[in-house]
mmCIF file of C-alpha atoms in Angstrom:
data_model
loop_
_atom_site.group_PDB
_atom_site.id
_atom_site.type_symbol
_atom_site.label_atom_id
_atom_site.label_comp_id
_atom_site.label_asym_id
_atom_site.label_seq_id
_atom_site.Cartn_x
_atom_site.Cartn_y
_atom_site.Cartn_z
ATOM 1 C CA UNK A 9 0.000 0.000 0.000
ATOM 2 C CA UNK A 10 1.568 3.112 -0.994
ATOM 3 C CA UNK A 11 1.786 6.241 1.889
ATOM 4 C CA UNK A 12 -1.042 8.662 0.742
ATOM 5 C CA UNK A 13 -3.091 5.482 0.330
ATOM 6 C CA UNK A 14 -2.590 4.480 3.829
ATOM 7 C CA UNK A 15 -2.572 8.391 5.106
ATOM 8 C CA UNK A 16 -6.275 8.082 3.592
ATOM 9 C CA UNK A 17 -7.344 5.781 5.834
ATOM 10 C CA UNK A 18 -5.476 7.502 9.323
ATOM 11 C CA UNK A 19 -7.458 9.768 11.272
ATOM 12 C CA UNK A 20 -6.312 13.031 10.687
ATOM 13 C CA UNK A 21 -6.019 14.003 14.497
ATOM 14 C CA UNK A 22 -5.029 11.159 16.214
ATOM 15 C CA UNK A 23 -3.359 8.977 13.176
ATOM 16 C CA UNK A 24 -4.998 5.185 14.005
ATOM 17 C CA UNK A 25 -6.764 3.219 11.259
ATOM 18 C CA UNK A 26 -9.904 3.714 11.033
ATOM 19 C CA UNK A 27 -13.414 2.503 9.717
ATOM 20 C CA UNK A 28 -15.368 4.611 10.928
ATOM 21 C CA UNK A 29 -14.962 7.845 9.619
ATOM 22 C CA UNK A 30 -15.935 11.028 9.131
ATOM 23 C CA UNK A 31 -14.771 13.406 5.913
ATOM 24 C CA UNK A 32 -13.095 17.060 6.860
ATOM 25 C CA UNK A 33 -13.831 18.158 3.838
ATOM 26 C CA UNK A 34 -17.468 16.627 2.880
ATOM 27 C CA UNK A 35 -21.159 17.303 3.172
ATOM 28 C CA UNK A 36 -20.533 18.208 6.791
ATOM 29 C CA UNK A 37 -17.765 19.918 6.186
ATOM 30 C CA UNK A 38 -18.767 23.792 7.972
ATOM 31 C CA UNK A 39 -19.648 21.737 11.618
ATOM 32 C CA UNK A 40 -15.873 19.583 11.173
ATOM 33 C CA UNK A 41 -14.264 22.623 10.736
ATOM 34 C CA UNK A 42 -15.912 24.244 13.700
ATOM 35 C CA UNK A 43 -14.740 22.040 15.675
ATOM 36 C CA UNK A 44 -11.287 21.696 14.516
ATOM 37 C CA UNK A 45 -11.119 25.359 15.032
ATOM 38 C CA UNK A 46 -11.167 24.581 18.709
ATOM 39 C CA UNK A 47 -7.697 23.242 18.400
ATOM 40 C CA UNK A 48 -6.344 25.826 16.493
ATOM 41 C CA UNK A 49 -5.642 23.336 13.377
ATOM 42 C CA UNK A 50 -6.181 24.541 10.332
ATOM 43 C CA UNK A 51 -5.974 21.616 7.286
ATOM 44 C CA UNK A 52 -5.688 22.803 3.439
ATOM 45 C CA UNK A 53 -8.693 21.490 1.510
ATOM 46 C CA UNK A 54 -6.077 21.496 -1.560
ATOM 47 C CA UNK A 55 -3.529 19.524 -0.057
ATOM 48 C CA UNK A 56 -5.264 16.862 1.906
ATOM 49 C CA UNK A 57 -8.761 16.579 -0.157
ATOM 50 C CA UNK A 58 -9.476 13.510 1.560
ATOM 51 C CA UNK A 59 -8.581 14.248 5.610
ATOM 52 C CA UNK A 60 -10.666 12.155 7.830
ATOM 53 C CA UNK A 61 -11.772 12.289 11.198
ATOM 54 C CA UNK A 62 -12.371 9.436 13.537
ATOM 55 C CA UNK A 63 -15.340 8.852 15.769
ATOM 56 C CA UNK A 64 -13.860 8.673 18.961
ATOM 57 C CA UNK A 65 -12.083 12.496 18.193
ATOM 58 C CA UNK A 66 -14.979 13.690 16.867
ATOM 59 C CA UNK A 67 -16.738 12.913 20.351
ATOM 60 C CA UNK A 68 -13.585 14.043 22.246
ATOM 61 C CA UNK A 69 -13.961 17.445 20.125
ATOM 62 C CA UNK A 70 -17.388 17.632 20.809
ATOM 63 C CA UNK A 71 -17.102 16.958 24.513
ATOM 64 C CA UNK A 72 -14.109 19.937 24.670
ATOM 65 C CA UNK A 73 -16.847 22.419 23.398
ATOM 66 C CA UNK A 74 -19.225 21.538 26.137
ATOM 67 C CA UNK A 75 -16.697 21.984 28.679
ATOM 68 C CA UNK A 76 -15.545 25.044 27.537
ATOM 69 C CA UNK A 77 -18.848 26.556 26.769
ATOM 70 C CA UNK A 78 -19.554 25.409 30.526
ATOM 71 C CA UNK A 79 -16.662 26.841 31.701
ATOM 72 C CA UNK A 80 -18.025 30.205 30.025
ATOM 73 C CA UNK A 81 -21.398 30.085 31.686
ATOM 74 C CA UNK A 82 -19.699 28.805 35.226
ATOM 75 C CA UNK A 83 -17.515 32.721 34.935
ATOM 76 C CA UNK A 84 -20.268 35.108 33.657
ATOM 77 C CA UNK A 85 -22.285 33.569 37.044
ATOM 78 C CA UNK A 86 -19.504 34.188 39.211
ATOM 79 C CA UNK A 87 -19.556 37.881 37.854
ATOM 80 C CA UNK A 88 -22.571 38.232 39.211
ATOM 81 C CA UNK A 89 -21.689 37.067 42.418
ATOM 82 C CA UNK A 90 -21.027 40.136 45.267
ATOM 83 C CA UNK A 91 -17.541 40.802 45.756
ATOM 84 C CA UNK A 92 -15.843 39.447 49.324
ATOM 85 C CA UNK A 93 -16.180 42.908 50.280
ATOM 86 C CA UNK A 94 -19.205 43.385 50.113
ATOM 87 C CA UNK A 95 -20.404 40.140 51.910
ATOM 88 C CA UNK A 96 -21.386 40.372 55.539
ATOM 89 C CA UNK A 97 -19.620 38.940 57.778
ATOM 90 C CA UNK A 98 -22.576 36.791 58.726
ATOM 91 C CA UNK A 99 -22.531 35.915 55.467
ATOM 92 C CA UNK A 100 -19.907 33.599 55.976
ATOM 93 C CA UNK A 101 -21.165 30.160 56.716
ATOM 94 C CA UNK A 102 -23.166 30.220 53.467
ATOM 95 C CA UNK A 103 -23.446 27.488 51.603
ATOM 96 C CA UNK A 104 -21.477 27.287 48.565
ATOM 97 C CA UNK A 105 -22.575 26.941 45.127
ATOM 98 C CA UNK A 106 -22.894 22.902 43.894
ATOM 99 C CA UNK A 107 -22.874 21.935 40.354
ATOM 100 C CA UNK A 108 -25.174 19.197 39.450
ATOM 101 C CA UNK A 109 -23.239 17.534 37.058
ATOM 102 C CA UNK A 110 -20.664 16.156 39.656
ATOM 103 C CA UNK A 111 -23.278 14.302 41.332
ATOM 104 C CA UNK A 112 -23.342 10.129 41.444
ATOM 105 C CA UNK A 113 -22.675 8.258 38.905
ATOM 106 C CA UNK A 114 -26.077 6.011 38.836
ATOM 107 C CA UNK A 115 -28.268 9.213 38.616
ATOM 108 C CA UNK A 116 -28.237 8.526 35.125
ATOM 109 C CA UNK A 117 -27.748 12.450 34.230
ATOM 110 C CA UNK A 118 -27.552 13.786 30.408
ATOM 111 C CA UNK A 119 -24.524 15.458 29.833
ATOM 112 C CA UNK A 120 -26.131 18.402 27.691
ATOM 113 C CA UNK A 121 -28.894 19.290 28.726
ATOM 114 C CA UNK A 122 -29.952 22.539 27.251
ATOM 115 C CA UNK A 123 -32.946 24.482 27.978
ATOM 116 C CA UNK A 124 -34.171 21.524 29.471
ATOM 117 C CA UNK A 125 -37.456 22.655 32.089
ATOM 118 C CA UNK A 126 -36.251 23.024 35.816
ATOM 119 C CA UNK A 127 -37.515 20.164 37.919
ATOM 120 C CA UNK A 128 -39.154 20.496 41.239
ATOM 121 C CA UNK A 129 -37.763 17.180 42.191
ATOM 122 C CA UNK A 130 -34.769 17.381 44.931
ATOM 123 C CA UNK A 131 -32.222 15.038 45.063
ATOM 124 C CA UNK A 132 -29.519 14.192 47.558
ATOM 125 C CA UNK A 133 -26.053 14.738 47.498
ATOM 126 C CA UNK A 134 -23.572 12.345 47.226
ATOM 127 C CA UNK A 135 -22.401 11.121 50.816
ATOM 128 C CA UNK A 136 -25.581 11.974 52.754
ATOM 129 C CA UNK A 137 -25.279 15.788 51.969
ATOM 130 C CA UNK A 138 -28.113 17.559 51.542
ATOM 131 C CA UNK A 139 -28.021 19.999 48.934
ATOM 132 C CA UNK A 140 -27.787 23.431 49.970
ATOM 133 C CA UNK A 141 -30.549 25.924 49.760
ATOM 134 C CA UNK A 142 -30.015 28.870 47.115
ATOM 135 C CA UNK A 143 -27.601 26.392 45.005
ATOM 136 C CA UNK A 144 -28.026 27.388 41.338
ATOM 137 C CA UNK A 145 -27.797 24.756 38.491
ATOM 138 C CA UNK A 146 -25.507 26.240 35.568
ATOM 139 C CA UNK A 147 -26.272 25.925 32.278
ATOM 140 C CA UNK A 148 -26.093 27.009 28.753
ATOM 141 C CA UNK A 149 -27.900 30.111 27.579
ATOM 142 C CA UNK A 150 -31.795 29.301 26.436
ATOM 143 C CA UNK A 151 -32.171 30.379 22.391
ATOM 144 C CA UNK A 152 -35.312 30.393 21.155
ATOM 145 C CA UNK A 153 -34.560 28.554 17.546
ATOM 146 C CA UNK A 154 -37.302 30.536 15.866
ATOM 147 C CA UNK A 155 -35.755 33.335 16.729
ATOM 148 C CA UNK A 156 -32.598 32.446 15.436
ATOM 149 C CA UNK A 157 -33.475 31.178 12.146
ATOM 150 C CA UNK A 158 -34.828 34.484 11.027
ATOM 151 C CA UNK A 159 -31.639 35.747 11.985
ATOM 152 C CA UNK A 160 -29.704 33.341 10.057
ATOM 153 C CA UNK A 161 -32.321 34.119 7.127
ATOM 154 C CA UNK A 162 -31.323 38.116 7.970
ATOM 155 C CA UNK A 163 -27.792 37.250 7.360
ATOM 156 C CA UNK A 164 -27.741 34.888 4.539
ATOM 157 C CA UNK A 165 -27.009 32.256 6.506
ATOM 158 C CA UNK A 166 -27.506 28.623 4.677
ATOM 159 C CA UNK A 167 -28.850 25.587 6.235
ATOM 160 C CA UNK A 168 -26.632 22.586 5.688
ATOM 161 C CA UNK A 169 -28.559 19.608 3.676
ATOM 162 C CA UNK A 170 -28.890 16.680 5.469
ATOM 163 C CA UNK A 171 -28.883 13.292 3.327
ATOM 164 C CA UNK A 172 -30.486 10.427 5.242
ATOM 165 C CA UNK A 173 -33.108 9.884 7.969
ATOM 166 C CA UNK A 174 -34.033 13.439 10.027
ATOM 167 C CA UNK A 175 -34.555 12.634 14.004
ATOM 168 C CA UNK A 176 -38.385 13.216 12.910
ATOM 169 C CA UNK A 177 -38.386 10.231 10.851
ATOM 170 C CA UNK A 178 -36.213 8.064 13.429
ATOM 171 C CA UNK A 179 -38.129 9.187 16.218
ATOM 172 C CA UNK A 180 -41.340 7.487 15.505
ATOM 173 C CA UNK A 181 -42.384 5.041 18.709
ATOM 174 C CA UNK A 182 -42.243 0.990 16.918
ATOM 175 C CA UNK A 183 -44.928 -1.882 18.361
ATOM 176 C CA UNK A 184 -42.608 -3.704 19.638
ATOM 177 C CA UNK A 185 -38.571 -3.631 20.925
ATOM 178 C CA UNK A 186 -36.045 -6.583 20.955
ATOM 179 C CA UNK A 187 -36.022 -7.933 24.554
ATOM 180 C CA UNK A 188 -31.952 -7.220 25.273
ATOM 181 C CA UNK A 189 -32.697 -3.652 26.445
ATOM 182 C CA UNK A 190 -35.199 -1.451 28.464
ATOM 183 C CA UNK A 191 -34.472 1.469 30.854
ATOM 184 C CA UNK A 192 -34.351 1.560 34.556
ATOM 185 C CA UNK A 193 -35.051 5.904 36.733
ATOM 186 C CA UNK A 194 -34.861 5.869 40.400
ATOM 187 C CA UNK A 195 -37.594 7.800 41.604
ATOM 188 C CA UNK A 196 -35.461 10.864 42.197
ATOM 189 C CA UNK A 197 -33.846 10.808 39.029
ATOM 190 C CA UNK A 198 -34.621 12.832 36.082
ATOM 191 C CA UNK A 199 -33.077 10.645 33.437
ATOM 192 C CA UNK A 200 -33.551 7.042 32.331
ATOM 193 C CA UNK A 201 -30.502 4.701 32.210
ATOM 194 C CA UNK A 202 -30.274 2.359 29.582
ATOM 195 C CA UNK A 203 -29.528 -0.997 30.612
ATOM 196 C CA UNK A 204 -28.265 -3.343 27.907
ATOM 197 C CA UNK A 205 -27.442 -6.818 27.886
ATOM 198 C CA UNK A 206 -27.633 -6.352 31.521
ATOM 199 C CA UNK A 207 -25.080 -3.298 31.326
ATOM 200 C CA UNK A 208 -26.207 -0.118 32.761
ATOM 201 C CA UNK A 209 -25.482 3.030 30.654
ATOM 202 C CA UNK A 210 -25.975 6.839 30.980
ATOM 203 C CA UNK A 211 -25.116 10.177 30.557
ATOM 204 C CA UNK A 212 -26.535 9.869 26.875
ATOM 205 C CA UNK A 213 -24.798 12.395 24.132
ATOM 206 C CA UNK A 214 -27.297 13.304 21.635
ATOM 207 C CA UNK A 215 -26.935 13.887 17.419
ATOM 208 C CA UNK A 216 -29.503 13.872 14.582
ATOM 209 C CA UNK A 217 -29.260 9.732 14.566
ATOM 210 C CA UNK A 218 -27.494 8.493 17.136
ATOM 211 C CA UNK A 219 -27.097 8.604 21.201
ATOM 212 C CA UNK A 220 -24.099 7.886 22.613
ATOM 213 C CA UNK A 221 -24.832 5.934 26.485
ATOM 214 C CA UNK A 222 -21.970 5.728 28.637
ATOM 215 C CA UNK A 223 -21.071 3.436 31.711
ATOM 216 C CA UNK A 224 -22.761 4.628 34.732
ATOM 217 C CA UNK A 225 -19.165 4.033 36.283
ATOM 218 C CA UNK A 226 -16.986 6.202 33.889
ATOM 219 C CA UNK A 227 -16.023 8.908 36.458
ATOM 220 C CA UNK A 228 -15.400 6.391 39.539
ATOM 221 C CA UNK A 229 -13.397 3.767 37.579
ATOM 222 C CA UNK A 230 -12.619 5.690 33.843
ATOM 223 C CA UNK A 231 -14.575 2.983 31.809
ATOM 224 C CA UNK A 232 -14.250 3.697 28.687
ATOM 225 C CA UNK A 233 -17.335 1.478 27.370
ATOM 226 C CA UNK A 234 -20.296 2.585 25.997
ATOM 227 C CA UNK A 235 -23.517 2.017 23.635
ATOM 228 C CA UNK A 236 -24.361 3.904 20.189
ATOM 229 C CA UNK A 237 -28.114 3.518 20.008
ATOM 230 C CA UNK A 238 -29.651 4.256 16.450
ATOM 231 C CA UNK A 239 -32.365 6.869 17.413
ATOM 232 C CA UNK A 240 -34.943 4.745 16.612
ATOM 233 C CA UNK A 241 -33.451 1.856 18.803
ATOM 234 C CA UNK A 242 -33.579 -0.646 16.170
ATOM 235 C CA UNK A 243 -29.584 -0.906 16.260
ATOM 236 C CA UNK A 244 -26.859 -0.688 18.442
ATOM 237 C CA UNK A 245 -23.584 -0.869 18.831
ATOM 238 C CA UNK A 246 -21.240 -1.728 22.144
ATOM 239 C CA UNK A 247 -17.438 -0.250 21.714
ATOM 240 C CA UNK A 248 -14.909 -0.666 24.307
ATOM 241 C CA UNK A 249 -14.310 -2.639 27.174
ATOM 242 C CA UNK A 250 -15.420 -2.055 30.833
ATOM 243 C CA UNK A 251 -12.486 -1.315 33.264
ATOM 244 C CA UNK A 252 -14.346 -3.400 36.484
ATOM 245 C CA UNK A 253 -15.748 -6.362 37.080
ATOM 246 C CA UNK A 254 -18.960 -7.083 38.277
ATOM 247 C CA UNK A 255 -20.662 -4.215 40.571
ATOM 248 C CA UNK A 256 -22.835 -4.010 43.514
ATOM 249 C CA UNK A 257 -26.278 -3.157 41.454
ATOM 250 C CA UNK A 258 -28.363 0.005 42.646
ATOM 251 C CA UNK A 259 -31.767 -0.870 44.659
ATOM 252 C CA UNK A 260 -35.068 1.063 44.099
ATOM 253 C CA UNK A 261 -34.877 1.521 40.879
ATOM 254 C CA UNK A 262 -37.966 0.978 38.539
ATOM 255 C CA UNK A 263 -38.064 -0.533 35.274
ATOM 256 C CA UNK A 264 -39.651 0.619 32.524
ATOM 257 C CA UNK A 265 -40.262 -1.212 29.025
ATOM 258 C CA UNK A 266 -38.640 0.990 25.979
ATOM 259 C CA UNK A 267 -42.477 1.876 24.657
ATOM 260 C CA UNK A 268 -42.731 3.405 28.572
ATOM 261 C CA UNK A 269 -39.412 4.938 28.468
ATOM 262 C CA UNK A 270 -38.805 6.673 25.040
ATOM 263 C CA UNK A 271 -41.305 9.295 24.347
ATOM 264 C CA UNK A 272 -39.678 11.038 27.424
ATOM 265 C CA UNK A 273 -35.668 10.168 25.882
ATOM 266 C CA UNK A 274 -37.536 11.570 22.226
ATOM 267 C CA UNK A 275 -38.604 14.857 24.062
ATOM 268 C CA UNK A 276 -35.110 15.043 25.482
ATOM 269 C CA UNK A 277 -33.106 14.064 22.619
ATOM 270 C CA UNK A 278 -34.763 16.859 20.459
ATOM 271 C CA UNK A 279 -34.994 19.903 23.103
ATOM 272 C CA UNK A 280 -31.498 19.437 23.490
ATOM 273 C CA UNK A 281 -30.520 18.892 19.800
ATOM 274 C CA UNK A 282 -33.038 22.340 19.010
ATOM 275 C CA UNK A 283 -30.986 24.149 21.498
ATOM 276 C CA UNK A 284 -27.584 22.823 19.841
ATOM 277 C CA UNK A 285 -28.632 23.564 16.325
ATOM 278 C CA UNK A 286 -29.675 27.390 17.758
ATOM 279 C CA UNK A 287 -26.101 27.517 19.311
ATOM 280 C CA UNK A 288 -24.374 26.698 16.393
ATOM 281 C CA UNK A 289 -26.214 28.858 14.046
ATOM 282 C CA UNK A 290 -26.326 31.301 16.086
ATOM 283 C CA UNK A 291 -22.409 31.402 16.460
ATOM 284 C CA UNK A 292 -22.467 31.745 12.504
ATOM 285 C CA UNK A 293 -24.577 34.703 12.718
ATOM 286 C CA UNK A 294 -22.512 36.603 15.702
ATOM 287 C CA UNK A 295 -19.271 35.816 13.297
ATOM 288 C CA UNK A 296 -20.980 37.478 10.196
ATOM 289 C CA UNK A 297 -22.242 40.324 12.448
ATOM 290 C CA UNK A 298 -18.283 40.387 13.134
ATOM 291 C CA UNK A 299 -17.022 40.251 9.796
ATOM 292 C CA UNK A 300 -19.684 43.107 8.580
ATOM 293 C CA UNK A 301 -18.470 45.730 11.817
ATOM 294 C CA UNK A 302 -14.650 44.870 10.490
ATOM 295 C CA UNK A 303 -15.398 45.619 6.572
ATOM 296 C CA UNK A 304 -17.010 48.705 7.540
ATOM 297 C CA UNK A 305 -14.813 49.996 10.520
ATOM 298 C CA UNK A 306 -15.967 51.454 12.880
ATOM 299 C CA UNK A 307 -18.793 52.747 11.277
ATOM 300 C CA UNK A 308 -22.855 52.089 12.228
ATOM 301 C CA UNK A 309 -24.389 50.038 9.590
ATOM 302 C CA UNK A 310 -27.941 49.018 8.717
ATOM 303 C CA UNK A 311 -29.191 46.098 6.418
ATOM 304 C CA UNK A 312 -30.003 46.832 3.099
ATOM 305 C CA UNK A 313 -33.150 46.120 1.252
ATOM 306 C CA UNK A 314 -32.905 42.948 0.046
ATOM 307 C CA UNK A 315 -32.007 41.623 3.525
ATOM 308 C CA UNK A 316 -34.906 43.090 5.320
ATOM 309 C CA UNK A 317 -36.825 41.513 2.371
ATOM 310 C CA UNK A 318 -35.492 38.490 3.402
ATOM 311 C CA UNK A 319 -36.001 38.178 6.738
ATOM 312 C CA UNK A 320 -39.975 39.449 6.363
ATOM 313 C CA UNK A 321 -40.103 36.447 3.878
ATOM 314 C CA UNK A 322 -38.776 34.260 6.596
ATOM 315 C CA UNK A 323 -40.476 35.136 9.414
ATOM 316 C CA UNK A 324 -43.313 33.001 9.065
ATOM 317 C CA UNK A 325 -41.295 30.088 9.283
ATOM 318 C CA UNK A 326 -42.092 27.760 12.005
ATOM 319 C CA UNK A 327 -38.381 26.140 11.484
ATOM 320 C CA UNK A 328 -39.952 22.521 10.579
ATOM 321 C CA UNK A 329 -36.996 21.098 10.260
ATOM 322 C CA UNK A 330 -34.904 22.813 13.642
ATOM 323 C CA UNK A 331 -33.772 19.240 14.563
ATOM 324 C CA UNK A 332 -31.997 19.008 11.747
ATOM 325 C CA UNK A 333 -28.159 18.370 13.140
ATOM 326 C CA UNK A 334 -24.475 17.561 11.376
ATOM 327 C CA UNK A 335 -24.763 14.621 12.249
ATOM 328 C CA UNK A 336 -20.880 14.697 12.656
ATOM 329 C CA UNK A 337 -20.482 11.680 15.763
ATOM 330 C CA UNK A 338 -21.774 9.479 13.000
ATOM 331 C CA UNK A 339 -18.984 8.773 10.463
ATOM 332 C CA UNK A 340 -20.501 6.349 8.495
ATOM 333 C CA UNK A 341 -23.579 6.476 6.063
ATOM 334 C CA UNK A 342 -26.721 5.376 6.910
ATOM 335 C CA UNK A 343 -25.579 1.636 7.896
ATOM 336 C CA UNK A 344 -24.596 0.503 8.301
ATOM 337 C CA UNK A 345 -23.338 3.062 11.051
ATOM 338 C CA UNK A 346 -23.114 6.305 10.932
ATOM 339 C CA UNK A 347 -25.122 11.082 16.430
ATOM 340 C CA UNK A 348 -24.525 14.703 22.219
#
C-alpha cells in the first residue's frame, strides 16, 4: 500500500486506522471545521482533499466544546456574584454553590442538557449531603430557535442539507422492541438509564441519529465502554471494554419497558438537539455580524433592502426542520453506522 493510500485511511487528528470515519472536507464539512477550530488546526482542503476524522475524536472534540462553553457560563455567574467585600460577615457560613453535574454516577444524568425545564424534584447529594438551599444549576444560555433562524435568514445564513433519515423520521415510537434492552429511573432521578445486555449506561450524548450511552461508572473507575443507540433503537452498537468487574447493582430503581421509556428520551433528545442547532447557528450569525463591523470599521451600519426583504419572507417560518443536526459523531452512512 503506498503512503497517501494508507494516510487516507489515518485519522487526521489522532493517526490510528480507522473505519469509521468522518470526511473534513465533505457534506458536513462547515460543523468539522468548527470544531477543529477549537484546536487551532487549520488543514488545506487542496492539499489533503481527503482528511478524515475518527469517531472517537470527533466525540472528544465535541465533549471539549461543552466543557468550555460550561466553563463560560460557570464565569459570567460568578460575575454576578457580590464581591468578598461586600459580603457580611454573617454571610460567611453560606453554603457554597454545587454543580449538578458532579453528582453520582447512577443518577443517570444527560450530559447536555440545554434548555431543558427546571424540575421540582430534589435530590440528595452524594455522601448523605443535603443539597444546599439557594444552590443554582448552571447551564447554557436558552435560544429560542425561531428566533434564530430568522436571523440566520437576515444574514444569509444557509442551512446545511442533510442526506439520510431526520430525528423526525427516526423518532417514531415501533410496536414492539427486541427484549436485550429497556431502561431503569430511580424515583429521584430525572433521566432514564439504559440498561443493555444487563449493562447499565448513561449520561446519553445526543446527534440527529445516534445517542451515545456511557457506563454509569466512567467517572469512579474511567470505563471507557459505551452504547451507540440508532435513534430509533432498532440498532446498536457496544465499543470498548469495561475497566471493572462485576458491581454491587443500585436498589429502588424501577423498570420501565422501551415503549414506557422513550417518548420522554424523544422529548429530550430533540430539546437538546433544538438548542444545539440554535447555538451553532447562532455562532455563525454573531461571526458574520463580526465580519460586517470589520469591513465597515468602525462605522454604524444598517441592512439593506434585500435583507430586510429576506427576513420578512422568513419570518413566518415555524423552522420545521430545527432538529436538523451535522450529524458529525456518526462517520458512516446510513448503515450501516453512521449522532450529544
Amino acid at each position: 500500500m503506498s503512503k497517501e493510500r494508507h494516510a487516507e485511511s489515518l485519522c487526521r487528528l489522532c493517526l490510528t486506522k480507522t473505519k469509521d470515519k468522518v470526511p473534513i472536507f465533505g457534506k458536513e464539512e462547515s460543523n468539522v471545521i468548527n470544531l477543529l477550530m477549537l484546536i487551532e488546526l487549520d488543514i488545506d482542503p487542496d492539499q489533503e482533499r481527503d482528511a478524515i476524522v475518527c469517531f472517537d475524536c470527533i466525540v472528544t472534540l465535541e465533549g471539549f466544546f461543552q466543557f468550555k462553553e460550561q466553563c463560560h457560563e460557570n464565569d459570567e455567574y460568578l460575575k454576578t456574584l457580590p464581591s468578598k467585600a461586600s459580603v457580611d460577615s454573617t454571610a460567611i457560613d453560606e453554603p457554597r454553590m454545587q454543580c449538578d453535574f458532579l453528582d453520582s454516577e447512577e443518577e443517570g444524568l444527560v450530559e447536555d442538557y440545554y434548555g431543558l425545564e427546571e424540575s421540582t424534584l430534589k435530590r440528595e447529594a452524594p455522601g448523605g449531603r443535603s443539597k444546599k438551599k439557594g444552590a443554582k444549576r448552571l447551564r447554557s444560555a436558552v435560544l429560542d430557535p425561531d428566533e434564530v433562524e430568522r436571523d440566520c435568514v437576515k444574514f444569509k445564513i444557509r442551512k446545511c442539507p442533510s442526506d439520510g433519515p431526520t430525528l423526525a423520521d427516526l423518532q417514531i415510537l415501533r410496536d414492539s422492541y427486541p427484549d436485550y434492552f429497556y431502561f431503569e429511573k430511580g424515583s429521584r432521578s430525572l433521566y432514564f438509564t439504559l440498561v443493555y445486555y444487563g449493562e447499565r449506561f448513561n449520561s446519553a450524548t445526543y446527534s440527529e441519529r445516534y445517542t451515545y450511552y456511557k457506563c454509569i461508572y466512567r467517572r469512579k473507575h474511567n470505563c471507557k465502554a459505551l452504547v451507540v443507540a440508532r435513534n430509533d433503537y432498532s440498532q446498536f452498537e457496544r465499543r470498548y471494554e469495561h475497566s471493572h468487574g462485576e458491581l454491587e447493582e443500585r436498589s429502588g430503581l424501577e423498570e420501565y419497558s422501551p415503549r414506557q421509556a422513550l417518548p420522554e428520551v424523544f422529548r429530550i433528545c430533540r430539546q437538546i438537539l433544538a438548542q444545539k442547532t440554535a447555538q451553532r447557528r447562532n455562532a455563525s450569525v454573531e461571526r458574520k455580524k463580526m465580519k460586517l463591523e470589520l469591513s465597515r470599521g468602525e462605522e454604524s451600519w444598517e441592512l439593506g433592502e434585500e435583507e430586510d426583504g429576506l427576513r420578512n419572507e422568513g419570518s413566518g417560518d415555524v423552522l420545521s426542520k430545527v432538529l436538523h443536526k451535522s450529524g458529525i459523531l456518526e462517520g458512516e452512512d446510513d448503515d450501516g453506522e453512521d449522532e450529544d
